[in-house]
């Protein structure tokens, strides 16, 4: 089992920035990558960004150039720096532990509780 705890969400105006953090504990050898997903009201959960322990990164097209994912392998932590936020970035953001292979992120069944990000126009 892997436990994931997110922090750092909040309310920000369009154009602003937020930094999300996620700490993993438990069976941390069971995954080789971590990722961030988001789910807006009425929409499916979608991958935002993923990063492997070897620091290979992937991003969803809507966030490329604005969001930066990073990992701290020693702390089993993953971070998401979000800049130039837009109202359409409003969602609950979830941390995930999974696998990154050939630029494809596969989520494992380990999710954080989610953190709300709200971007006002």
N, CA, C and O atoms as a DFTB+ gen file, in Angstrom:
484 C
 N C O
     1  1       0.833      -1.192       0.000
     2  2       0.000       0.000       0.000
     3  2       0.869       1.244       0.000
     4  3       1.943       1.285       0.601
     5  1       0.370       2.250      -0.692
     6  2       1.044       3.545      -0.752
     7  2       0.061       4.603      -0.298
     8  3      -1.086       4.630      -0.744
     9  1       0.508       5.469       0.584
    10  2      -0.319       6.587       1.033
    11  2       0.244       7.872       0.425
    12  3       1.453       8.101       0.414
    13  1      -0.665       8.694      -0.075
    14  2      -0.277       9.951      -0.719
    15  2      -1.035      11.095      -0.059
    16  3      -2.248      11.017       0.135
    17  1      -0.321      12.142       0.278
    18  2      -0.930      13.304       0.913
    19  2      -0.538      14.553       0.140
    20  3       0.644      14.874       0.012
    21  1      -1.554      15.262      -0.380
    22  2      -1.306      16.480      -1.142
    23  2      -1.493      17.709      -0.260
    24  3      -2.169      17.676       0.769
    25  1      -0.869      18.785      -0.705
    26  2      -1.081      20.080      -0.075
    27  2      -0.771      21.174      -1.088
    28  3      -0.112      20.936      -2.099
    29  1      -1.257      22.372      -0.798
    30  2      -0.864      23.522      -1.604
    31  2      -1.928      24.112      -2.495
    32  3      -1.662      25.097      -3.183
    33  1      -3.126      23.548      -2.513
    34  2      -4.171      24.134      -3.335
    35  2      -4.666      25.444      -2.750
    36  3      -4.218      25.880      -1.690
    37  1      -5.597      26.059      -3.458
    38  2      -6.155      27.308      -2.961
    39  2      -6.836      28.098      -4.045
    40  3      -7.101      27.598      -5.138
    41  1      -7.117      29.350      -3.720
    42  2      -7.779      30.272      -4.635
    43  2      -6.775      31.298      -5.120
    44  3      -6.055      31.903      -4.326
    45  1      -6.731      31.488      -6.426
    46  2      -5.780      32.435      -7.000
    47  2      -6.440      33.124      -8.193
    48  3      -7.327      32.556      -8.829
    49  1      -6.015      34.319      -8.485
    50  2      -6.529      35.029      -9.657
    51  2      -5.838      34.525     -10.919
    52  3      -4.724      34.005     -10.871
    53  1      -6.512      34.688     -12.030
    54  2      -5.928      34.312     -13.313
    55  2      -4.582      35.007     -13.500
    56  3      -4.424      36.190     -13.200
    57  1      -3.626      34.245     -13.998
    58  2      -2.274      34.761     -14.150
    59  2      -1.376      34.487     -12.968
    60  3      -0.162      34.674     -13.048
    61  1      -1.959      34.046     -11.878
    62  2      -1.199      33.774     -10.670
    63  2      -0.545      32.409     -10.681
    64  3      -0.580      31.685     -11.676
    65  1       0.056      32.075      -9.541
    66  2       0.804      30.822      -9.421
    67  2       0.429      30.077      -8.149
    68  3       0.027      30.679      -7.153
    69  1       0.566      28.782      -8.199
    70  2       0.414      27.910      -7.038
    71  2       1.414      26.778      -7.150
    72  3       1.818      26.391      -8.246
    73  1       1.805      26.255      -6.011
    74  2       2.691      25.099      -5.997
    75  2       2.046      23.990      -5.178
    76  3       1.720      24.180      -4.007
    77  1       1.867      22.845      -5.795
    78  2       1.295      21.694      -5.113
    79  2       2.411      20.740      -4.690
    80  3       3.415      20.579      -5.383
    81  1       2.206      20.118      -3.540
    82  2       3.161      19.142      -3.032
    83  2       2.441      17.849      -2.712
    84  3       1.259      17.851      -2.368
    85  1       3.158      16.749      -2.828
    86  2       2.595      15.440      -2.497
    87  2       3.708      14.588      -1.900
    88  3       4.806      14.498      -2.450
    89  1       3.405      13.970      -0.773
    90  2       4.365      13.095      -0.111
    91  2       3.830      11.673      -0.104
    92  3       2.677      11.436       0.256
    93  1       4.671      10.731      -0.504
    94  2       4.294       9.322      -0.521
    95  2       4.945       8.593       0.636
    96  3       6.070       8.899       1.030
    97  1       4.223       7.624       1.175
    98  2       4.764       6.765       2.222
    99  2       4.227       5.354       2.012
   100  3       3.307       5.136       1.223
   101  1       4.812       4.403       2.727
   102  2       4.393       3.017       2.581
   103  2       5.294       2.275       1.612
   104  3       6.517       2.390       1.696
   105  1       4.718       1.521       0.700
   106  2       5.472       0.690      -0.244
   107  2       5.976       1.529      -1.417
   108  3       5.504       1.397      -2.546
   109  1       6.932       2.383      -1.124
   110  2       7.373       3.352      -2.138
   111  2       8.232       2.723      -3.226
   112  3       8.500       3.368      -4.240
   113  1       8.666       1.487      -3.045
   114  2       9.412       0.810      -4.105
   115  2       8.497       0.207      -5.163
   116  3       8.977      -0.342      -6.155
   117  1       7.213       0.301      -4.968
   118  2       6.262      -0.339      -5.877
   119  2       5.942       0.522      -7.098
   120  3       5.210       0.082      -7.984
   121  1       6.472       1.725      -7.157
   122  2       6.198       2.578      -8.305
   123  2       7.488       3.234      -8.764
   124  3       8.408       3.445      -7.973
   125  1       7.548       3.559     -10.064
   126  2       8.746       4.206     -10.584
   127  2       8.480       5.613     -11.073
   128  3       9.350       6.261     -11.655
   129  1       7.259       6.080     -10.828
   130  2       6.906       7.418     -11.291
   131  2       5.778       7.964     -10.424
   132  3       5.094       7.226      -9.715
   133  1       5.609       9.258     -10.503
   134  2       4.493       9.910      -9.824
   135  2       3.866      10.903     -10.779
   136  3       4.512      11.389     -11.707
   137  1       2.614      11.195     -10.543
   138  2       1.932      12.099     -11.456
   139  2       0.876      12.924     -10.765
   140  3       0.490      12.668      -9.624
   141  1       0.426      13.916     -11.488
   142  2      -0.679      14.765     -11.044
   143  2      -1.823      14.642     -12.049
   144  3      -1.620      14.731     -13.260
   145  1      -3.004      14.440     -11.529
   146  2      -4.228      14.422     -12.308
   147  2      -5.122      15.552     -11.810
   148  3      -4.903      16.103     -10.731
   149  1      -6.118      15.886     -12.599
   150  2      -7.121      16.833     -12.146
   151  2      -8.491      16.425     -12.659
   152  3      -8.632      15.760     -13.686
   153  1      -9.489      16.849     -11.907
   154  2     -10.864      16.564     -12.279
   155  2     -11.711      17.792     -12.026
   156  3     -11.875      18.230     -10.888
   157  1     -12.242      18.335     -13.094
   158  2     -13.143      19.474     -13.000
   159  2     -14.575      18.964     -12.889
   160  3     -14.853      17.835     -13.293
   161  1     -15.485      19.765     -12.353
   162  2     -16.884      19.335     -12.211
   163  2     -17.473      18.884     -13.538
   164  3     -17.393      19.597     -14.539
   165  1     -18.062      17.700     -13.538
   166  2     -18.698      17.194     -14.735
   167  2     -17.758      16.635     -15.776
   168  3     -18.194      16.256     -16.863
   169  1     -16.483      16.576     -15.467
   170  2     -15.500      16.065     -16.422
   171  2     -14.760      14.862     -15.855
   172  3     -14.760      14.627     -14.647
   173  1     -14.131      14.108     -16.746
   174  2     -13.346      12.967     -16.315
   175  2     -12.010      13.424     -15.744
   176  3     -11.506      14.499     -16.070
   177  1     -11.460      12.587     -14.894
   178  2     -10.139      12.863     -14.354
   179  2      -9.117      12.736     -15.491
   180  3      -9.169      11.792     -16.280
   181  1      -8.202      13.683     -15.562
   182  2      -7.223      13.687     -16.645
   183  2      -5.812      13.874     -16.112
   184  3      -5.596      14.508     -15.079
   185  1      -4.861      13.311     -16.837
   186  2      -3.463      13.459     -16.465
   187  2      -3.003      14.875     -16.768
   188  3      -3.257      15.403     -17.850
   189  1      -2.333      15.479     -15.816
   190  2      -1.748      16.807     -15.992
   191  2      -0.265      16.684     -16.320
   192  3       0.222      17.281     -17.280
   193  1       0.440      15.909     -15.516
   194  2       1.880      15.731     -15.714
   195  2       2.340      14.487     -14.980
   196  3       1.752      14.088     -13.974
   197  1       3.399      13.880     -15.495
   198  2       3.989      12.716     -14.855
   199  2       5.496      12.823     -14.881
   200  3       6.071      13.471     -15.756
   201  1       6.133      12.182     -13.916
   202  2       7.590      12.225     -13.839
   203  2       8.094      10.905     -13.282
   204  3       7.535      10.366     -12.327
   205  1       9.154      10.394     -13.885
   206  2       9.741       9.150     -13.406
   207  2      10.826       9.450     -12.370
   208  3      11.262      10.592     -12.224
   209  1      11.246       8.424     -11.667
   210  2      12.333       8.600     -10.707
   211  2      13.618       9.007     -11.433
   212  3      14.508       9.614     -10.839
   213  1      13.705       8.665     -12.731
   214  2      14.854       9.081     -13.539
   215  2      14.662      10.487     -14.104
   216  3      15.435      10.938     -14.950
   217  1      13.622      11.174     -13.626
   218  2      13.324      12.562     -13.977
   219  2      12.952      12.720     -15.449
   220  3      13.277      13.737     -16.062
   221  1      12.294      11.753     -16.004
   222  2      11.687      11.906     -17.323
   223  2      10.295      12.461     -17.110
   224  3       9.553      11.974     -16.257
   225  1       9.935      13.476     -17.876
   226  2       8.688      14.193     -17.631
   227  2       7.768      14.145     -18.851
   228  3       8.225      14.110     -19.993
   229  1       6.492      14.145     -18.586
   230  2       5.491      14.324     -19.622
   231  2       4.448      15.318     -19.122
   232  3       4.187      15.420     -17.923
   233  1       3.863      16.042     -20.061
   234  2       2.855      17.045     -19.733
   235  2       1.677      16.933     -20.687
   236  3       1.833      16.590     -21.859
   237  1       0.500      17.230     -20.161
   238  2      -0.662      17.377     -21.021
   239  2      -0.508      18.668     -21.820
   240  3       0.059      19.647     -21.333
   241  1      -1.013      18.661     -23.041
   242  2      -0.844      19.838     -23.910
   243  2      -1.342      21.143     -23.283
   244  3      -0.672      22.165     -23.427
   245  1      -2.486      21.152     -22.596
   246  2      -2.989      22.432     -22.071
   247  2      -2.088      23.096     -21.038
   248  3      -2.237      24.289     -20.774
   249  1      -1.159      22.352     -20.450
   250  2      -0.344      22.929     -19.375
   251  2       1.118      23.087     -19.768
   252  3       1.914      23.617     -18.992
   253  1       1.478      22.636     -20.959
   254  2       2.871      22.753     -21.396
   255  2       3.314      24.208     -21.407
   256  3       2.603      25.084     -21.900
   257  1       4.485      24.452     -20.862
   258  2       5.019      25.805     -20.803
   259  2       4.536      26.598     -19.618
   260  3       5.066      27.677     -19.353
   261  1       3.545      26.104     -18.888
   262  2       3.022      26.821     -17.709
   263  2       3.259      26.061     -16.412
   264  3       3.509      26.661     -15.367
   265  1       3.178      24.747     -16.487
   266  2       3.345      23.902     -15.298
   267  2       4.688      23.189     -15.358
   268  3       5.181      22.851     -16.434
   269  1       5.275      22.964     -14.178
   270  2       6.524      22.227     -14.078
   271  2       6.395      21.188     -12.971
   272  3       6.063      21.510     -11.830
   273  1       6.665      19.938     -13.332
   274  2       6.623      18.860     -12.342
   275  2       8.049      18.528     -11.926
   276  3       8.973      18.564     -12.738
   277  1       8.211      18.208     -10.658
   278  2       9.524      17.817     -10.156
   279  2       9.351      16.713      -9.118
   280  3       8.265      16.508      -8.576
   281  1      10.443      16.013      -8.858
   282  2      10.390      14.884      -7.935
   283  2      11.580      14.936      -6.996
   284  3      12.670      15.359      -7.380
   285  1      11.369      14.511      -5.787
   286  2      12.443      14.360      -4.809
   287  2      12.434      12.897      -4.394
   288  3      11.624      12.484      -3.564
   289  1      13.338      12.118      -4.976
   290  2      13.327      10.677      -4.725
   291  2      13.646      10.348      -3.264
   292  3      13.118       9.383      -2.711
   293  1      14.498      11.142      -2.652
   294  2      14.872      10.878      -1.259
   295  2      13.670      11.044      -0.322
   296  3      13.540      10.337       0.678
   297  1      12.807      11.984      -0.666
   298  2      11.640      12.248       0.178
   299  2      10.372      11.592      -0.368
   300  3       9.304      11.700       0.235
   301  1      10.493      10.913      -1.508
   302  2       9.302      10.343      -2.158
   303  2       8.227      11.412      -2.338
   304  3       7.046      11.191      -2.068
   305  1       8.671      12.558      -2.797
   306  2       7.756      13.667      -2.989
   307  2       7.679      14.083      -4.443
   308  3       8.645      13.942      -5.192
   309  1       6.528      14.593      -4.837
   310  2       6.347      15.140      -6.173
   311  2       5.696      16.500      -6.029
   312  3       4.872      16.721      -5.141
   313  1       6.078      17.418      -6.923
   314  2       5.644      18.802      -6.814
   315  2       5.147      19.277      -8.170
   316  3       5.588      18.801      -9.216
   317  1       4.223      20.220      -8.128
   318  2       3.708      20.792      -9.365
   319  2       3.680      22.304      -9.224
   320  3       2.854      22.856      -8.497
   321  1       4.581      22.960      -9.917
   322  2       4.588      24.419      -9.943
   323  2       3.691      24.867     -11.085
   324  3       3.925      24.533     -12.246
   325  1       2.670      25.621     -10.741
   326  2       1.686      26.051     -11.739
   327  2       1.756      27.566     -11.888
   328  3       1.464      28.305     -10.948
   329  1       2.139      28.014     -13.060
   330  2       2.234      29.440     -13.359
   331  2       1.219      29.823     -14.426
   332  3       0.666      28.966     -15.115
   333  1       0.988      31.104     -14.547
   334  2       0.057      31.624     -15.560
   335  2      -1.258      30.869     -15.531
   336  3      -1.763      30.435     -16.566
   337  1      -1.803      30.720     -14.343
   338  2      -3.021      29.933     -14.184
   339  2      -4.203      30.581     -14.890
   340  3      -4.323      31.804     -14.967
   341  1      -5.073      29.712     -15.403
   342  2      -6.261      30.142     -16.126
   343  2      -7.501      29.608     -15.419
   344  3      -7.419      28.614     -14.697
   345  1      -8.644      30.249     -15.617
   346  2      -9.869      29.727     -14.986
   347  2     -10.143      28.263     -15.349
   348  3     -10.704      27.518     -14.545
   349  1      -9.753      27.856     -16.545
   350  2      -9.991      26.472     -16.953
   351  2      -9.078      25.473     -16.245
   352  3      -9.242      24.264     -16.413
   353  1      -8.128      25.956     -15.461
   354  2      -7.306      25.067     -14.632
   355  2      -8.015      24.709     -13.322
   356  3      -7.523      23.883     -12.553
   357  1      -9.152      25.324     -13.076
   358  2      -9.899      25.048     -11.851
   359  2     -10.326      23.582     -11.808
   360  3     -10.971      23.086     -12.732
   361  1      -9.964      22.905     -10.742
   362  2     -10.252      21.478     -10.607
   363  2      -9.758      21.002      -9.243
   364  3      -9.082      21.727      -8.513
   365  1     -10.119      19.762      -8.927
   366  2      -9.475      19.087      -7.809
   367  2      -8.262      18.360      -8.390
   368  3      -8.379      17.606      -9.356
   369  1      -7.105      18.597      -7.791
   370  2      -5.866      17.994      -8.267
   371  2      -5.505      16.821      -7.357
   372  3      -5.528      16.925      -6.130
   373  1      -5.168      15.695      -8.005
   374  2      -4.858      14.473      -7.289
   375  2      -3.439      14.022      -7.592
   376  3      -2.983      14.088      -8.734
   377  1      -2.766      13.576      -6.585
   378  2      -1.447      12.974      -6.720
   379  2      -1.620      11.471      -6.948
   380  3      -2.536      10.849      -6.411
   381  1      -0.731      10.910      -7.744
   382  2      -0.804       9.479      -8.038
   383  2       0.593       8.882      -8.080
   384  3       1.556       9.556      -8.445
   385  1       0.695       7.620      -7.706
   386  2       1.936       6.860      -7.855
   387  2       1.715       5.815      -8.941
   388  3       0.725       5.083      -8.899
   389  1       2.616       5.733      -9.909
   390  2       2.394       4.830     -11.020
   391  2       3.657       4.464     -11.749
   392  3       4.729       4.344     -11.155
   393  1       3.516       4.286     -13.067
   394  2       4.615       3.847     -13.917
   395  2       4.686       4.739     -15.141
   396  3       3.664       5.062     -15.747
   397  1       5.888       5.132     -15.499
   398  2       6.096       5.924     -16.709
   399  2       6.990       5.121     -17.641
   400  3       8.157       4.870     -17.338
   401  1       6.427       4.721     -18.780
   402  2       7.149       3.898     -19.749
   403  2       6.901       4.445     -21.140
   404  3       5.755       4.608     -21.557
   405  1       7.985       4.730     -21.862
   406  2       7.858       5.217     -23.247
   407  2       6.915       6.411     -23.338
   408  3       6.068       6.473     -24.230
   409  1       7.061       7.346     -22.428
   410  2       6.267       8.573     -22.393
   411  2       4.791       8.316     -22.147
   412  3       3.958       9.176     -22.434
   413  1       4.460       7.166     -21.627
   414  2       3.071       6.860     -21.282
   415  2       2.996       6.607     -19.779
   416  3       3.703       5.760     -19.233
   417  1       2.126       7.360     -19.137
   418  2       1.977       7.221     -17.682
   419  2       0.808       6.298     -17.380
   420  3      -0.306       6.510     -17.858
   421  1       1.073       5.273     -16.584
   422  2       0.034       4.351     -16.140
   423  2      -0.190       4.537     -14.652
   424  3       0.706       4.266     -13.853
   425  1      -1.365       4.993     -14.271
   426  2      -1.607       5.205     -12.841
   427  2      -1.820       3.887     -12.113
   428  3      -2.519       3.001     -12.604
   429  1      -1.224       3.767     -10.963
   430  2      -1.554       2.673     -10.070
   431  2      -2.737       3.112      -9.219
   432  3      -3.168       4.264      -9.272
   433  1      -3.250       2.176      -8.440
   434  2      -4.466       2.470      -7.657
   435  2      -4.153       3.164      -6.354
   436  3      -4.749       2.866      -5.319
   437  1      -3.206       4.102      -6.408
   438  2      -2.842       4.856      -5.219
   439  2      -3.099       6.333      -5.497
   440  3      -2.457       6.928      -6.363
   441  1      -4.020       6.908      -4.777
   442  2      -4.398       8.296      -4.990
   443  2      -4.383       9.056      -3.681
   444  3      -4.658       8.504      -2.616
   445  1      -4.056      10.334      -3.780
   446  2      -4.213      11.209      -2.641
   447  2      -5.674      11.610      -2.502
   448  3      -6.529      11.201      -3.287
   449  1      -5.940      12.423      -1.480
   450  2      -7.318      12.822      -1.204
   451  2      -7.766      13.971      -2.098
   452  3      -8.955      14.283      -2.170
   453  1      -6.817      14.593      -2.776
   454  2      -7.153      15.697      -3.665
   455  2      -7.031      17.039      -2.978
   456  3      -7.247      17.160      -1.772
   457  1      -6.684      18.040      -3.758
   458  2      -6.608      19.405      -3.262
   459  2      -7.259      20.327      -4.286
   460  3      -6.996      20.219      -5.484
   461  1      -8.097      21.219      -3.818
   462  2      -8.863      22.094      -4.710
   463  2      -8.001      23.265      -5.185
   464  3      -7.352      23.949      -4.393
   465  1      -8.018      23.469      -6.486
   466  2      -7.402      24.649      -7.091
   467  2      -8.503      25.425      -7.795
   468  3      -9.189      24.898      -8.671
   469  1      -8.664      26.674      -7.405
   470  2      -9.683      27.522      -8.004
   471  2      -9.011      28.771      -8.558
   472  3      -8.310      29.484      -7.841
   473  1      -9.237      29.024      -9.845
   474  2      -8.651      30.188     -10.503
   475  2      -9.783      31.109     -10.909
   476  3     -10.642      30.741     -11.709
   477  1      -9.777      32.303     -10.354
   478  2     -10.834      33.264     -10.651
   479  2     -10.414      34.156     -11.821
   480  3      -9.234      34.443     -12.020
   481  1     -11.408      34.580     -12.577
   482  2     -11.112      35.422     -13.755
   483  2     -11.109      36.888     -13.393
   484  3     -10.880      37.736     -14.255
